[in-house]
Short mmCIF file of C-alpha atoms and ligand atoms in Angstrom, two decimals:
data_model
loop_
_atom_site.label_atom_id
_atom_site.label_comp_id
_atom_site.label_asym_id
_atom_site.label_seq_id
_atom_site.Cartn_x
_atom_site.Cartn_y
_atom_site.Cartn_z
CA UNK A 1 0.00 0.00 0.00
CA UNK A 2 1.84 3.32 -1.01
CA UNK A 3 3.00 5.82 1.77
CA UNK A 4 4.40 8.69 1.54
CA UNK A 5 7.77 7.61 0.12
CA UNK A 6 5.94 5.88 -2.84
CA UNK A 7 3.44 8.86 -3.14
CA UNK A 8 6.77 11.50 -3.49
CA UNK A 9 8.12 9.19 -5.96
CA UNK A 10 4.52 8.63 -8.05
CA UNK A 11 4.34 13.04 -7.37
CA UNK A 12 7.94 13.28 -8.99
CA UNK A 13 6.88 10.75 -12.14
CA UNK A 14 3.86 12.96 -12.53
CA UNK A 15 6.17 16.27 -12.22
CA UNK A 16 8.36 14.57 -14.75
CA UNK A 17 5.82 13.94 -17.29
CA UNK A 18 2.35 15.49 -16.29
CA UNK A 19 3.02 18.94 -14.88
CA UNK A 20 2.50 22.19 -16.97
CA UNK A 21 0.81 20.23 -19.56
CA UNK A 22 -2.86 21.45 -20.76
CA UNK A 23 -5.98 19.00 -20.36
CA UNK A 24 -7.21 18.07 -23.79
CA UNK A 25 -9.80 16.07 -23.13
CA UNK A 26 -10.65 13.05 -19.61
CA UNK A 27 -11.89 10.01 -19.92
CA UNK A 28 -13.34 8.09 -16.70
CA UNK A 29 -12.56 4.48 -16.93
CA UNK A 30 -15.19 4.02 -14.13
CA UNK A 31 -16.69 6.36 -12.03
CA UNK A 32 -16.69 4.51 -8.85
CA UNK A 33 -13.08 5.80 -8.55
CA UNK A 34 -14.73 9.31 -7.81
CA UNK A 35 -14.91 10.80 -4.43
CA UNK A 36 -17.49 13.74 -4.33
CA UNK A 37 -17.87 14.64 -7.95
CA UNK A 38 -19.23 12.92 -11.05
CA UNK A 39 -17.67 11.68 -14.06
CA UNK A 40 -19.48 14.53 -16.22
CA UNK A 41 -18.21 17.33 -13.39
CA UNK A 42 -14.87 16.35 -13.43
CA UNK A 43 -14.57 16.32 -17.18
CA UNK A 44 -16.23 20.00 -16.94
CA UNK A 45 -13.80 20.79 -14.41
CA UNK A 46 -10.74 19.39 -16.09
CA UNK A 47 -10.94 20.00 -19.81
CA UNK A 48 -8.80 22.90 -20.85
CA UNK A 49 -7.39 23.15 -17.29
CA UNK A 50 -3.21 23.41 -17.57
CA UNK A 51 -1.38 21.49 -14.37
CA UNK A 52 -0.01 24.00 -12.73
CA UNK A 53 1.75 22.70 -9.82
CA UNK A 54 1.98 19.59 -7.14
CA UNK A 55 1.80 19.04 -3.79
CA UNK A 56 2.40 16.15 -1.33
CA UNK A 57 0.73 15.69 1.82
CA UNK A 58 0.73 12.86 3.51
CA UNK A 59 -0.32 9.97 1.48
CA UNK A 60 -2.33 12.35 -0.94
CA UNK A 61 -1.14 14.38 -3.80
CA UNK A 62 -3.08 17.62 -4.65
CA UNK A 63 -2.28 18.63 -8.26
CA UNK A 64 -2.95 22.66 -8.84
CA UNK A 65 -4.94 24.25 -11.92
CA UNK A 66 -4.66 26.76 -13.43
CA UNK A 67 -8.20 27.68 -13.00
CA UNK A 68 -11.08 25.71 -10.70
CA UNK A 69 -9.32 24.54 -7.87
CA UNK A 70 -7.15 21.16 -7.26
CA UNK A 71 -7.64 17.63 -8.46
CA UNK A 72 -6.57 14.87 -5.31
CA UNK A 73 -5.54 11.78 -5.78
CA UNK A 74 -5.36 9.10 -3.30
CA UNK A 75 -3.16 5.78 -4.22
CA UNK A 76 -5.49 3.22 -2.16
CA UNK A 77 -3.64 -0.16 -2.64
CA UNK A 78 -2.77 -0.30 -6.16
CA UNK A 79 -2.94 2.90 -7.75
CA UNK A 80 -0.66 4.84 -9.44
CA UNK A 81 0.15 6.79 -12.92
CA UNK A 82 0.98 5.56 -16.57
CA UNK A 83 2.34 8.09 -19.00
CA UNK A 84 2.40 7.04 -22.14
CA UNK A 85 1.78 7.91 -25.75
CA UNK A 86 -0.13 5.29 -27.96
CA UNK A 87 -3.74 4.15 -27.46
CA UNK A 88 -2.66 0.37 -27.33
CA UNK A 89 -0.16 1.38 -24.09
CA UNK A 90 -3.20 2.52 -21.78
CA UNK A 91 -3.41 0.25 -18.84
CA UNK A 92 -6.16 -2.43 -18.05
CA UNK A 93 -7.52 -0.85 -14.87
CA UNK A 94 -6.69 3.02 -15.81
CA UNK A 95 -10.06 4.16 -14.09
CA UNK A 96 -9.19 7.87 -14.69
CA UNK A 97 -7.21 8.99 -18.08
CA UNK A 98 -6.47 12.51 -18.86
CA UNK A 99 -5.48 13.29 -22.55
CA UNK A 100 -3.03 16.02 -23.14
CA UNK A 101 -3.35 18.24 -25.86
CA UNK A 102 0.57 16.79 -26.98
CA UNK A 103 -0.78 13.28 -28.00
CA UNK A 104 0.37 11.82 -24.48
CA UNK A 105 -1.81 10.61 -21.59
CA UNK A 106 -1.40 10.20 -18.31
CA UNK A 107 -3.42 7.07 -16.61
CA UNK A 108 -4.74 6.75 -13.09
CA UNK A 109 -4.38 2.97 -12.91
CA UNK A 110 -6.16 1.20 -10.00
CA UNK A 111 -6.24 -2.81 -10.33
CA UNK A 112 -8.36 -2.95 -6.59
CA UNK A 113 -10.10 0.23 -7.11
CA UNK A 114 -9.25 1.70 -3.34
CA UNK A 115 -7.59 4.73 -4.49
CA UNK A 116 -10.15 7.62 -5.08
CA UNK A 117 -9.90 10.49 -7.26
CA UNK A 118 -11.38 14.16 -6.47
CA UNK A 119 -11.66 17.86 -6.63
CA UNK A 120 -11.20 20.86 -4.08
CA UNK A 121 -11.32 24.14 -3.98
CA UNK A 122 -8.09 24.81 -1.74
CA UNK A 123 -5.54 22.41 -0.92
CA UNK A 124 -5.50 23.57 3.10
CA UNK A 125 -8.87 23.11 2.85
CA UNK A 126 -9.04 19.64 1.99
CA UNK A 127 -6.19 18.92 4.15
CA UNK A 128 -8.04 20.26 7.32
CA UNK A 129 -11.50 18.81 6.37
CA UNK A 130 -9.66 14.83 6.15
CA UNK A 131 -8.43 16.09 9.13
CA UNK A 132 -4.85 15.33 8.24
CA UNK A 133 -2.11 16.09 10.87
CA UNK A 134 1.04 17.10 9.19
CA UNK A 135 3.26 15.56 6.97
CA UNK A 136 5.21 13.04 8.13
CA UNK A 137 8.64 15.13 6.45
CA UNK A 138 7.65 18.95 7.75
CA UNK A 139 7.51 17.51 11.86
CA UNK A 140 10.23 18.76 13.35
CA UNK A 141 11.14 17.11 16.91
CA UNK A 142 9.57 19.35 19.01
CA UNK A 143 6.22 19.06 17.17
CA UNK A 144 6.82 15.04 17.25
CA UNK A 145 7.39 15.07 21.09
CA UNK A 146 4.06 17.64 21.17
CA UNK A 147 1.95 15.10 18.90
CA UNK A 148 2.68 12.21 21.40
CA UNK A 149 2.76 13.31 25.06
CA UNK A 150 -0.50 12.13 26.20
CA UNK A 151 -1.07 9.29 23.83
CA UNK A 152 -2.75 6.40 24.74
CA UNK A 153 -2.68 3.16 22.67
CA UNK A 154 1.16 1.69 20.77
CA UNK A 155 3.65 3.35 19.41
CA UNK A 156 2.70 1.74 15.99
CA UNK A 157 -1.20 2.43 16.20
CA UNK A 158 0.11 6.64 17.06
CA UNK A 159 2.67 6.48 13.69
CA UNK A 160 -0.19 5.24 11.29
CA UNK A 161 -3.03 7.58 13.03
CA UNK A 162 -3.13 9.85 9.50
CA UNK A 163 -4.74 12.55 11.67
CA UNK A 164 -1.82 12.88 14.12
CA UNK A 165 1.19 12.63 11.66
CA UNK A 166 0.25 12.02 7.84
CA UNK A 167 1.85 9.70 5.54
CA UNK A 168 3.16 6.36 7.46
CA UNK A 169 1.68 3.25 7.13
CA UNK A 170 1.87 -0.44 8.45
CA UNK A 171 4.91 -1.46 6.41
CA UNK A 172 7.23 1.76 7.57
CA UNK A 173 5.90 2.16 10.62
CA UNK A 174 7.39 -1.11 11.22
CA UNK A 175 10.78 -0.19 9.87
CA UNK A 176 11.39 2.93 11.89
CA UNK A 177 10.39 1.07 15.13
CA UNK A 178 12.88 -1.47 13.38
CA UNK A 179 15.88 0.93 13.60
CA UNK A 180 14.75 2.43 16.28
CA UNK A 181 14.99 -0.28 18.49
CA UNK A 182 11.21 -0.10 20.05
CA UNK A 183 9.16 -2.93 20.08
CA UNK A 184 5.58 -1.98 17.94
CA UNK A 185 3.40 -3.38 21.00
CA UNK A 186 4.72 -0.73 23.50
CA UNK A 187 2.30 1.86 24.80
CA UNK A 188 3.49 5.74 23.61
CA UNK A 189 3.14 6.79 27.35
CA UNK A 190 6.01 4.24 28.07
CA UNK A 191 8.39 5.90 25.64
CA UNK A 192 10.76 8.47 27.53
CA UNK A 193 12.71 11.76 25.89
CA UNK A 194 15.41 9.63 24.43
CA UNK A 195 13.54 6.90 22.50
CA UNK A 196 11.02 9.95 21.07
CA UNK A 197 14.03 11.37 19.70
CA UNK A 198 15.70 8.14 18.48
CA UNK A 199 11.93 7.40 16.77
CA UNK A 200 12.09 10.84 15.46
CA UNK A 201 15.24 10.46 13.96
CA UNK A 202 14.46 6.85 12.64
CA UNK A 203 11.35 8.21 11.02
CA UNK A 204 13.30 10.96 8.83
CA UNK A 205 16.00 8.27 7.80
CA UNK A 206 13.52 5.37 6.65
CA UNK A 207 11.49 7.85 4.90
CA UNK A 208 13.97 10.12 3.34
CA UNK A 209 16.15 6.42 2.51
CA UNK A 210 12.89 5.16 1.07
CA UNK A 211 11.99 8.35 -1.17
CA UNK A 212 16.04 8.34 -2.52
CA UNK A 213 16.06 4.65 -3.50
CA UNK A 214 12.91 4.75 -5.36
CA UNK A 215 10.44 3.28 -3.11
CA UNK A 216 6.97 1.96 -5.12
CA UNK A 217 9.13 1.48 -8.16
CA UNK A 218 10.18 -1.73 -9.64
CA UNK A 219 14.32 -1.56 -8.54
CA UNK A 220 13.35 -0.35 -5.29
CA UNK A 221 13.90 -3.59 -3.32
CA UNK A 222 17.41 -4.10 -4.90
CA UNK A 223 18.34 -0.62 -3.82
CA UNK A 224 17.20 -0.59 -0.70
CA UNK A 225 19.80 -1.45 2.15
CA UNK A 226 20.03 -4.94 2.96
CA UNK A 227 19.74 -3.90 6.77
CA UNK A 228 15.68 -2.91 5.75
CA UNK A 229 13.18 -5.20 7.56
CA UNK A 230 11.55 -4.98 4.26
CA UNK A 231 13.35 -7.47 3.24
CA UNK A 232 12.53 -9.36 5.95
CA UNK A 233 9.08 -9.28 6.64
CA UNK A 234 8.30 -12.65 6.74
CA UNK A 235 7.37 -15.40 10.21
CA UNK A 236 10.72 -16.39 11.06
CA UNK A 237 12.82 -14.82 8.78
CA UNK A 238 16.18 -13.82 9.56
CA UNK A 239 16.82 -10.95 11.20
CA UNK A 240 18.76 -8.47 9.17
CA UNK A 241 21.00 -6.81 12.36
CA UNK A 242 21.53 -9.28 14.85
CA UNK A 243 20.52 -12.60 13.02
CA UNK A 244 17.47 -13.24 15.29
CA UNK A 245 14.18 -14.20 14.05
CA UNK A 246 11.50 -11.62 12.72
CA UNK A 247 7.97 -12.64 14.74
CA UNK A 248 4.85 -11.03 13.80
CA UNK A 249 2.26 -9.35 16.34
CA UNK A 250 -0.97 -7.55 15.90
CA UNK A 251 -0.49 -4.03 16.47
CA UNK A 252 -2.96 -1.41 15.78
CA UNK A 253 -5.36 -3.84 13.83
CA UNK A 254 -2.40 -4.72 11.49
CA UNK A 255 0.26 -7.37 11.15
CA UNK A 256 3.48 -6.04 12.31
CA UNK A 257 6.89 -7.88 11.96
CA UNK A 258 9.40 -7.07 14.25
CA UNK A 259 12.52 -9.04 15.73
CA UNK A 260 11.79 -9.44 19.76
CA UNK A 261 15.83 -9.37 20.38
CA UNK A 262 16.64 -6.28 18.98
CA UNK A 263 13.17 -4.55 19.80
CA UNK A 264 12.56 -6.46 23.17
CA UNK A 265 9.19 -6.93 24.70
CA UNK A 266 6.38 -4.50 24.77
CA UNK A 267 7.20 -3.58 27.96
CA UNK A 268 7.98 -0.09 29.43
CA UNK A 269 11.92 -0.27 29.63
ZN1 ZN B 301 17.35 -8.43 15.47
#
């Protein structure tokens, strides 16, 4: 399921190819992609329109018009952009396609149809009515500390809660409590000054690692250290660091791997 890293790097593959380019014409593969607008609207809204500019927040990329607001896309499970030029190159499950007035197309593909597509008048806007806490990558530590003293619940249930910090999900959740030596099980309140700054830390690495080797492309997992628990994420697999084996837990209504001898018990400690 994307997170932000793979959202930065779908944003910069839709800078690279999609941005400043003028709306010819949209076609909607299938509606039920749509969030708050229908397929005639959107067209309405979108033909003509020139892509003015992009923005990341969280898991979500707004993409600016010139004129009529901000089109929002939302990756779901399996979604994310085709460019291409020929007719016979669009995607099976491109569910939104917009045709550029240079022959090309860009193609909102969504195999499991979870990602959603839709409009807004102001990108703060729509930020503050999902009720999205800030981006994962603008926290500094001060605001991190802020966002967790009184927490109740784990420390993995408070890193995927989109309306405290936006853009981390089950699989990097688990890798920053990875390198940060905290076990995903452990209740926020038990975390002291020093491991709130080691997560802090460990959140910026995996996430600025993640977005430099590529992460939702198809090399990613070759260039990704071999010292990820990505790699690992697996019942028994080997532990990357110390050689240990990788358990899984439920944490936060998800399966999270971790490896109970570097990350010890879900105790306070
Ligand atoms: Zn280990």
């Amino acid at each position: 399921m994307p997170e932000l890293p793979d959202v930065e790097t779908y944003k910069r593959y839709f800078d690279r190819t999609a941005l400043h380019k003028t709306v010819a014409g949209v076609r909607v593969g299938d509606e039920r992609i749509l969030r708050g607008i229908s397929a005639q609207s959107i067209r309405r809204k979108l033909k003509g329109r020139r892509l003015d500019s992009t923005r990341r927040h969280g898991k979500h990329l707004l993409v600016g018009l010139d004129e009529n607001g901000w089109l929002t896309f939302h990756f779901g499970m399996t979604g994310r952009f085709r460019y291409f030029k020929d007719a016979d190159q669009d995607p099976k499950y491109d569910r939104l396609r917009l045709d550029f007035d240079n022959g090309h197309h860009l193609a909102f593909e969504c195999k499991r149809m979870l990602g959603r597509v839709g409009m807004a008048d102001d990108a703060d806007g729509f930020i503050k009515q999902r009720r999205l806490g800030p981006d994962a990558l603008q926290l500094d530590q001060e605001r991190f500390r802020e966002l967790m003293s009184g927490r109740r619940g784990s420390i993995k249930a408070a890193l995927m809660d989109q309306t405290l910090i936006a853009g981390i999900g089950n699989i990097y959740s688990d890798e920053m409590l990875f390198l940060a030596k905290i076990n995903p099980k452990l209740s926020v309140n038990a975390l002291g000054d020093r491991r709130l700054s080691s997560l802090y830390r460990a959140m910026r690495k995996v996430l600025q690692t993640a977005i430099k080797e590529g992460a939702g492309s198809e090399e990613f997992s070759e260039r990704l250290p071999r010292s990820y628990l990505l790699h690992s994420r697996k019942e028994g697999a080997t532990c990357p660091r110390c050689g240990g084996r990788i358990r899984s837990t439920k944490a936060a209504g998800r399966t999270a791997y971790y490896c109970p001898d570097c990350q010890g018990d879900d105790r306070a400690g």
